[in-house]
Short mmCIF file of C-alpha atoms in Angstrom, two decimals:
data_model
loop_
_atom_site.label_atom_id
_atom_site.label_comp_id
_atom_site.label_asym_id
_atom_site.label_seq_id
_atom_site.Cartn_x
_atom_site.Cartn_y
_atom_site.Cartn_z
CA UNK C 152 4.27 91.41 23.95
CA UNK C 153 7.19 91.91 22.41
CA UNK C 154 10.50 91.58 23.18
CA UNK C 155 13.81 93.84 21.50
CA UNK C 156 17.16 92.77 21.81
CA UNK C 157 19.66 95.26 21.71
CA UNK C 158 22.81 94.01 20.77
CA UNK C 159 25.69 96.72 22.70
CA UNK C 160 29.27 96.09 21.34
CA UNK C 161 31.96 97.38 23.33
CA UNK C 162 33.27 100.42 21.68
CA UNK C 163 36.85 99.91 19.78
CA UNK C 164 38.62 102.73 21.90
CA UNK C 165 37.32 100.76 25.52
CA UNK C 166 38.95 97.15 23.70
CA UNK C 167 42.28 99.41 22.95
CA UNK C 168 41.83 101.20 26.21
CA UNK C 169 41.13 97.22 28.24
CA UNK C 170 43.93 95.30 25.95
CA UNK C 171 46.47 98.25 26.92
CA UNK C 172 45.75 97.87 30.59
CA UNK C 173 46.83 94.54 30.43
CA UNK C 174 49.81 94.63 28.73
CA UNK C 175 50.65 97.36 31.23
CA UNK C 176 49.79 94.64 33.81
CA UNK C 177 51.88 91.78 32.14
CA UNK C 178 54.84 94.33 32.05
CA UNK C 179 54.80 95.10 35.53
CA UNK C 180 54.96 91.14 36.52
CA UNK C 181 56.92 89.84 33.64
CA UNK C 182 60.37 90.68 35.86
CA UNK C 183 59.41 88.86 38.89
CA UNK C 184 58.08 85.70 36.77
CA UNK C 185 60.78 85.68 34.82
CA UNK C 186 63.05 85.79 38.05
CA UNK C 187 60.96 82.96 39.50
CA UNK C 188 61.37 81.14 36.14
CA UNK C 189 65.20 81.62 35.95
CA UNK C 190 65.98 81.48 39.80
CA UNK C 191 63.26 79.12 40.96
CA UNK C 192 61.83 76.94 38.24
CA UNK C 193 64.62 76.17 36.27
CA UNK C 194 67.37 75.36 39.32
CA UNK C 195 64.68 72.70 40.59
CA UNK C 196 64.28 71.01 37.07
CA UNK C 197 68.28 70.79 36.25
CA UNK C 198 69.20 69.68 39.74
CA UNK C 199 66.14 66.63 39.62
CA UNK C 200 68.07 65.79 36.22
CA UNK C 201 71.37 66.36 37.80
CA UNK C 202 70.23 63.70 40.59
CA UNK C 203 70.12 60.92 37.75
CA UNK C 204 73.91 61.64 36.54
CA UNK C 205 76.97 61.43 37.71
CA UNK C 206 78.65 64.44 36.68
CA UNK C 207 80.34 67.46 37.88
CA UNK C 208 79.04 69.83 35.16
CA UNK C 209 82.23 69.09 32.59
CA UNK C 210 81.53 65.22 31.92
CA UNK C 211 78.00 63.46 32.63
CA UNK C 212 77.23 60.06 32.78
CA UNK C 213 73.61 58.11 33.33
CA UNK C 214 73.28 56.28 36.28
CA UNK C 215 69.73 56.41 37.63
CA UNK C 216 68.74 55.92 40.82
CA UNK C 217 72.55 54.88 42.05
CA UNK C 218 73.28 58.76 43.08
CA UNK C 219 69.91 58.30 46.07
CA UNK C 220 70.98 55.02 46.96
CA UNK C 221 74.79 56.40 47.65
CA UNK C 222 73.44 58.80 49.91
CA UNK C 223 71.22 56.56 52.27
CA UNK C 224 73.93 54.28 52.09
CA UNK C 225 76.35 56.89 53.25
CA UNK C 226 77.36 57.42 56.66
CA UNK C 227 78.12 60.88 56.68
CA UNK C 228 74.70 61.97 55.12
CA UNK C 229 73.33 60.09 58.16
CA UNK C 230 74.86 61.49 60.35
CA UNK C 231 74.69 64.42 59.36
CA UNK C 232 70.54 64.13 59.67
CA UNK C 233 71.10 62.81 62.92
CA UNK C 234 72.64 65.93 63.83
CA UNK C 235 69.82 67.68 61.96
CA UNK C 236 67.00 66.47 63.24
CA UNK C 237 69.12 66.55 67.06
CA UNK C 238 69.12 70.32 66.70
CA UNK C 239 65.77 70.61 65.23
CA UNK C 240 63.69 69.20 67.66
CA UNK C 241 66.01 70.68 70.51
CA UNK C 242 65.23 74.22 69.02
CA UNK C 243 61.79 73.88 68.88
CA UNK C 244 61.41 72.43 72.06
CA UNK C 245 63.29 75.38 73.27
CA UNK C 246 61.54 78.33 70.95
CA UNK C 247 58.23 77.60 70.88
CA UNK C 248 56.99 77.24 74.86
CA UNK C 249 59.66 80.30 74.91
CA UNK C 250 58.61 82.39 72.44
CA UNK C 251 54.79 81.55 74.17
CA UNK C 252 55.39 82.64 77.21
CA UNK C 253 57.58 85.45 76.26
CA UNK C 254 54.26 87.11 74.08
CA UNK C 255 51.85 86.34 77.01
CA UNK C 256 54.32 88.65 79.35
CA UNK C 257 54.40 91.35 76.75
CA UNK C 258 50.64 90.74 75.79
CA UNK C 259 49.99 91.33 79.67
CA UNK C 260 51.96 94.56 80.35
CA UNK C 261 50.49 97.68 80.90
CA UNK C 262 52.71 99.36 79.63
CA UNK C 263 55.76 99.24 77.37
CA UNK C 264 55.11 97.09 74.67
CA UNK C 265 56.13 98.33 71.71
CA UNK C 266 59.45 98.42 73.67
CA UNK C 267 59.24 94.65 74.55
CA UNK C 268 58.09 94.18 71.00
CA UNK C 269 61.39 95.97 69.53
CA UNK C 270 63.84 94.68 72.26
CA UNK C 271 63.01 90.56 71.67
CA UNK C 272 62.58 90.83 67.37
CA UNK C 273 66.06 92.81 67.21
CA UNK C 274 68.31 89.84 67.44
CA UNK C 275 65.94 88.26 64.38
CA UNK C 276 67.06 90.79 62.00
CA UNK C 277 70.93 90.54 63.17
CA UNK C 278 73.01 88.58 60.55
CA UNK C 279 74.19 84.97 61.12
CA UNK C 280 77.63 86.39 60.80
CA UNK C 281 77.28 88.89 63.64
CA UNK C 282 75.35 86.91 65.69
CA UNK C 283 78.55 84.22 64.89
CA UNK C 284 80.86 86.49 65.89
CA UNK C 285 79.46 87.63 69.07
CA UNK C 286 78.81 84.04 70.21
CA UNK C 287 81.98 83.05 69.47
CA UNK C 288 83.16 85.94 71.97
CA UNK C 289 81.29 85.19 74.50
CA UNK C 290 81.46 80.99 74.44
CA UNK C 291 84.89 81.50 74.10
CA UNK C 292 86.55 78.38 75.22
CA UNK C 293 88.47 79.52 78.42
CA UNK C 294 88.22 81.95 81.27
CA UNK C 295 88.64 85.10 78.91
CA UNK C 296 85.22 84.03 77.65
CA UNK C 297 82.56 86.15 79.25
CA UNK C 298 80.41 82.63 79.81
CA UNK C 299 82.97 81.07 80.99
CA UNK C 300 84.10 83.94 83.45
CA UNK C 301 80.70 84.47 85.01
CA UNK C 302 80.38 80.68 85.81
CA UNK C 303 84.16 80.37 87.51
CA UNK C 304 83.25 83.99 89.26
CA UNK C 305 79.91 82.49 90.26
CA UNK C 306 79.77 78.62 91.08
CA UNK C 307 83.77 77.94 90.15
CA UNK C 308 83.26 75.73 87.01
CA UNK C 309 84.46 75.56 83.52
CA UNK C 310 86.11 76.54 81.48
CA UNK C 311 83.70 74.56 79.01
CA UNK C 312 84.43 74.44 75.32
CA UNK C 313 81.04 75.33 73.77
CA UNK C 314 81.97 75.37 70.49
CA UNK C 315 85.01 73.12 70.24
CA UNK C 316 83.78 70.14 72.93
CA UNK C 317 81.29 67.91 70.44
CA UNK C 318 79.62 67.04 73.32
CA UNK C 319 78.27 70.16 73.66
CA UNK C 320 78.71 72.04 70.44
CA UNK C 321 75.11 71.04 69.50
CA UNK C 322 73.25 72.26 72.38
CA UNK C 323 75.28 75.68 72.27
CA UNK C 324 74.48 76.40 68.32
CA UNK C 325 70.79 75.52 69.53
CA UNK C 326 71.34 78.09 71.78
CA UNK C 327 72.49 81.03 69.72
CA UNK C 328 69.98 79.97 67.38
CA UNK C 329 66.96 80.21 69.49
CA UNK C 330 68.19 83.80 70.40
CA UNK C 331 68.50 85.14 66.89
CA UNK C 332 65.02 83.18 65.93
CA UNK C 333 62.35 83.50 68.93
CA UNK C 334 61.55 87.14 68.41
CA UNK C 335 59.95 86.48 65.14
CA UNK C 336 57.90 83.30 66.95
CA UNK C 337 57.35 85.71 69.32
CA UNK C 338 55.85 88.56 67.36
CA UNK C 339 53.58 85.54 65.77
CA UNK C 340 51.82 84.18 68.70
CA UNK C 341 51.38 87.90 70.37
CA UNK C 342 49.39 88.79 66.93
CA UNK C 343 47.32 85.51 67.58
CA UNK C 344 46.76 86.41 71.13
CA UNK C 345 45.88 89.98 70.59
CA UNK C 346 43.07 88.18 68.49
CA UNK C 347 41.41 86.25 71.08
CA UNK C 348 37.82 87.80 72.11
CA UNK C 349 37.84 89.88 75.29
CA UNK C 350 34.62 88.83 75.78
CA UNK C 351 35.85 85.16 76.75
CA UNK C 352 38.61 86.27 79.81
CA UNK C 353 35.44 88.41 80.67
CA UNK C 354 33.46 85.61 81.35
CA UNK C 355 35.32 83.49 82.81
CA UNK C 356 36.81 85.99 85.48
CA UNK C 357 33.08 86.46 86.40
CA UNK C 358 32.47 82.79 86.94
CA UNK C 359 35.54 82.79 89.16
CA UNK C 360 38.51 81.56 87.04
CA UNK C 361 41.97 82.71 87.79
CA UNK C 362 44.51 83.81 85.61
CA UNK C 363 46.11 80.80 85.31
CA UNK C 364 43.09 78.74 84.36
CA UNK C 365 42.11 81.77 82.04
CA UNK C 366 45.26 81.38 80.03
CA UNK C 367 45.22 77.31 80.13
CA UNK C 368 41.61 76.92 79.13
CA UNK C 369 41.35 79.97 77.10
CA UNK C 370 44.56 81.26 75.84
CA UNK C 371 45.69 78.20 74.81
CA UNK C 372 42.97 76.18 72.64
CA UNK C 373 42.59 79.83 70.84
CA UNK C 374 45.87 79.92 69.94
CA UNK C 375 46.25 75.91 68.16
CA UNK C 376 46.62 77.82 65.22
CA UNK C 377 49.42 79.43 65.82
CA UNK C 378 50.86 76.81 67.33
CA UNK C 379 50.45 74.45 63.99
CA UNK C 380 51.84 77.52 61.41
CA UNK C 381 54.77 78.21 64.05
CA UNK C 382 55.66 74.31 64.26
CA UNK C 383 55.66 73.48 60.58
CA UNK C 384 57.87 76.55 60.27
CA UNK C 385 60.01 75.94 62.61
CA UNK C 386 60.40 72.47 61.14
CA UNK C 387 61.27 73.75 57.81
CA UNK C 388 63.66 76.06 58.83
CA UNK C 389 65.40 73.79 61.24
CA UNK C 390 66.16 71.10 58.42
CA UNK C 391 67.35 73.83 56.48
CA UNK C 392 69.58 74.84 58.81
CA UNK C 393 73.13 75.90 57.53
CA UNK C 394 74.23 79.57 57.96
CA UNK C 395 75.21 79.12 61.88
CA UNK C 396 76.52 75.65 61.63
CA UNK C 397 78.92 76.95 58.82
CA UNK C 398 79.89 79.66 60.52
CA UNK C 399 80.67 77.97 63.52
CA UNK C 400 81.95 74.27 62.69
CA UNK C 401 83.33 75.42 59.16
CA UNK C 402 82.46 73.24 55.99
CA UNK C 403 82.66 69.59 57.82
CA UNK C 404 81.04 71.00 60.95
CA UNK C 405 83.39 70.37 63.53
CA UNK C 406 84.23 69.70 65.79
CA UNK C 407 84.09 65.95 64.93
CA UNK C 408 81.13 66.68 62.27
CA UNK C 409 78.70 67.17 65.45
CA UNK C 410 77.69 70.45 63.89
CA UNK C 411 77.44 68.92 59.60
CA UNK C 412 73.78 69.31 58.93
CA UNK C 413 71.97 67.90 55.50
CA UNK C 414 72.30 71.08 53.97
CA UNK C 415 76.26 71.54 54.87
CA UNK C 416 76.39 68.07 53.50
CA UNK C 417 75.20 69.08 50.52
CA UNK C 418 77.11 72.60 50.18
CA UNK C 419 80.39 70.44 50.75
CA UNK C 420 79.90 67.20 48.18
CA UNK C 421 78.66 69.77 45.67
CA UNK C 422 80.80 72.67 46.03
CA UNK C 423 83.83 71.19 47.06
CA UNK C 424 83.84 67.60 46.02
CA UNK C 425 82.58 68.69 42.58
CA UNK C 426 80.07 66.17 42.83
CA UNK C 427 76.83 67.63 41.82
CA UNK C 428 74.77 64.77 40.97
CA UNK C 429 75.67 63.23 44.45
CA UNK C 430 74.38 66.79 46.17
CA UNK C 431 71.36 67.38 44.00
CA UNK C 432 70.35 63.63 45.06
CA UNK C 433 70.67 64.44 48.73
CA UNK C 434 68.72 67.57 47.87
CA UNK C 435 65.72 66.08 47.07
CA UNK C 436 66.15 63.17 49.72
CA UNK C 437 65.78 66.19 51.76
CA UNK C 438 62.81 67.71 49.52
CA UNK C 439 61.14 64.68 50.46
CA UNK C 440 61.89 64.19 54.10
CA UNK C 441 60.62 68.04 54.68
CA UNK C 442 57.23 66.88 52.95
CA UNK C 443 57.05 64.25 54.30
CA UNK C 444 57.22 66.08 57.70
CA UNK C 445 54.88 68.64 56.82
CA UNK C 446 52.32 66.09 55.55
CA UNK C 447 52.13 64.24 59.01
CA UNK C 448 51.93 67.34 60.47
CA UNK C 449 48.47 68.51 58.41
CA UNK C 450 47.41 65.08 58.63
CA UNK C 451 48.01 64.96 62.73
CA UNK C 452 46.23 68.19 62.91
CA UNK C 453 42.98 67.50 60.70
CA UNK C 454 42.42 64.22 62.94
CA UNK C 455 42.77 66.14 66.05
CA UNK C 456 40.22 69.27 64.69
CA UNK C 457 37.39 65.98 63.92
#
């Protein structure tokens, strides 16, 4: 028997034609990787050198590692993650069970949820300075606060100065916070529970189960998922934290620092001390601390899922 191989070259005009797409292709992307490279890439790189000088961007000098051991040694960049991590883990214990039970209400209406839907992701898309300002208004420190009003009117106490009394400053920025951020937590965990089978609240309402043991038993393993992405998130975003605090405490977070976060540490050694190898240093203590955070967190959840 025998066998003829046919050897098919491409014609020239489908190359030209295949080479042209993808310059067309490389075109198209070449602005957003060069923003990436220019915006993204390059800041990271400098400020990791940055971290190993003393300089502030006129005169540099070398001096290693002394920059990361100034900051751990430095009691305002502790405190300042103590008051971090204070708000963090008070805003999470506050937006996530919240934002949970706030999409199993809408998830169970009958009728109106697209207006729920709207109504609780609104304040998510308000600015940090508007949602600043109206705060501000109505935490006003004394009886022409609208807080403070409806508490004397009501149970005759206060006036209580949320903003200005560091006892309580914290809890109050957690506060405003959790009201500009749960609608988007929200919105996540009423996608995940729009995804859980019918099927399985059909079941177990025929064997008998309430709604209440429906939602713990059912609801809630289905939804560990969401639960993971929305923690890690949250605790991202909540050592991040700076637009509020600034807003409200200024640039040393009054009052009495209570309100100076890592990152408002950082804005104020680097952009008003002039100090940017100090600040780049604290930036990556912070890198670190947020993956370090993130890698417990897979870790924790891979051991629980075996």
């Amino acid at each position: 028997m025998n066998v003829t191989i046919v050897n098919v070259k491409t014609p020239l005009r489908h190359r030209k034609s295949r080479y042209g797409n993808n310059i067309a292709a490389y075109a198209f992307i070449a602005p957003t990787v060069l923003g990436i490279i220019v915006f993204v890439l390059y800041p990271v790189i400098e400020s990791l050198r940055l971290s190993f000088y003393s300089t502030n961007y006129i005169t540099q000098t070398w001096v290693g590692l002394d920059n990361y051991k100034t900051i751990l040694k430095d009691p305002d960049f502790v405190g300042a993650l103590y008051n971090t991590v204070y708000m963090g883990v008070l805003g999470l214990l506050l937006n996530i069970p919240g934002a949970f039970i706030i999409a199993s209400m809408i998830n169970a209406c009958r009728w109106g949820k697209n207006y729920f839907k709207s109504a609780i992701y609104i304040p998510n898309i308000t600015s940090v300075v508007a949602a600043s300002t109206i705060f501000l208004s109505l935490f006003y420190p004394t009886d022409i606060g609208a807080i403070n009003y409806i508490l004397k009117k009501l149970f005759g106490i206060g006036p209580f100065g949320w903003f200005i009394d560091a006892r309580i400053a914290r809890v109050t920025v957690v506060i405003m916070s959790t009201w500009q951020s749960i609608g988007y937590n929200t919105l996540i965990f009423l996608a995940g529970l729009q995804s859980v089978p019918r099927e399985l609240y059909e079941a177990a309402e025929v064997d008998g189960a309430t709604a209440l043991k429906r939602w713990r038993y059912i609801t809630i393993p289905s939804m560990k998922p969401i639960f993971v992405f929305v923690f890690i998130t949250g605790v991202i975003g909540a050592m991040q934290r700076f637009g509020d605090v600034w807003m409200i405490g200024g640039n040393t977070g009054q009052p009495g620092g209570t309100l100076r976060t890592v990152v408002l540490y950082i804005y104020a050694i680097g952009f008003q001390g002039m100090r940017f190898g100090l600040a780049s240093a604290a930036a990556y203590i912070l890198f670190f601390i947020i993956f370090a955070l993130t890698l417990i967190n897979v870790r924790l959840i891979k051991w629980d899922s075996d």
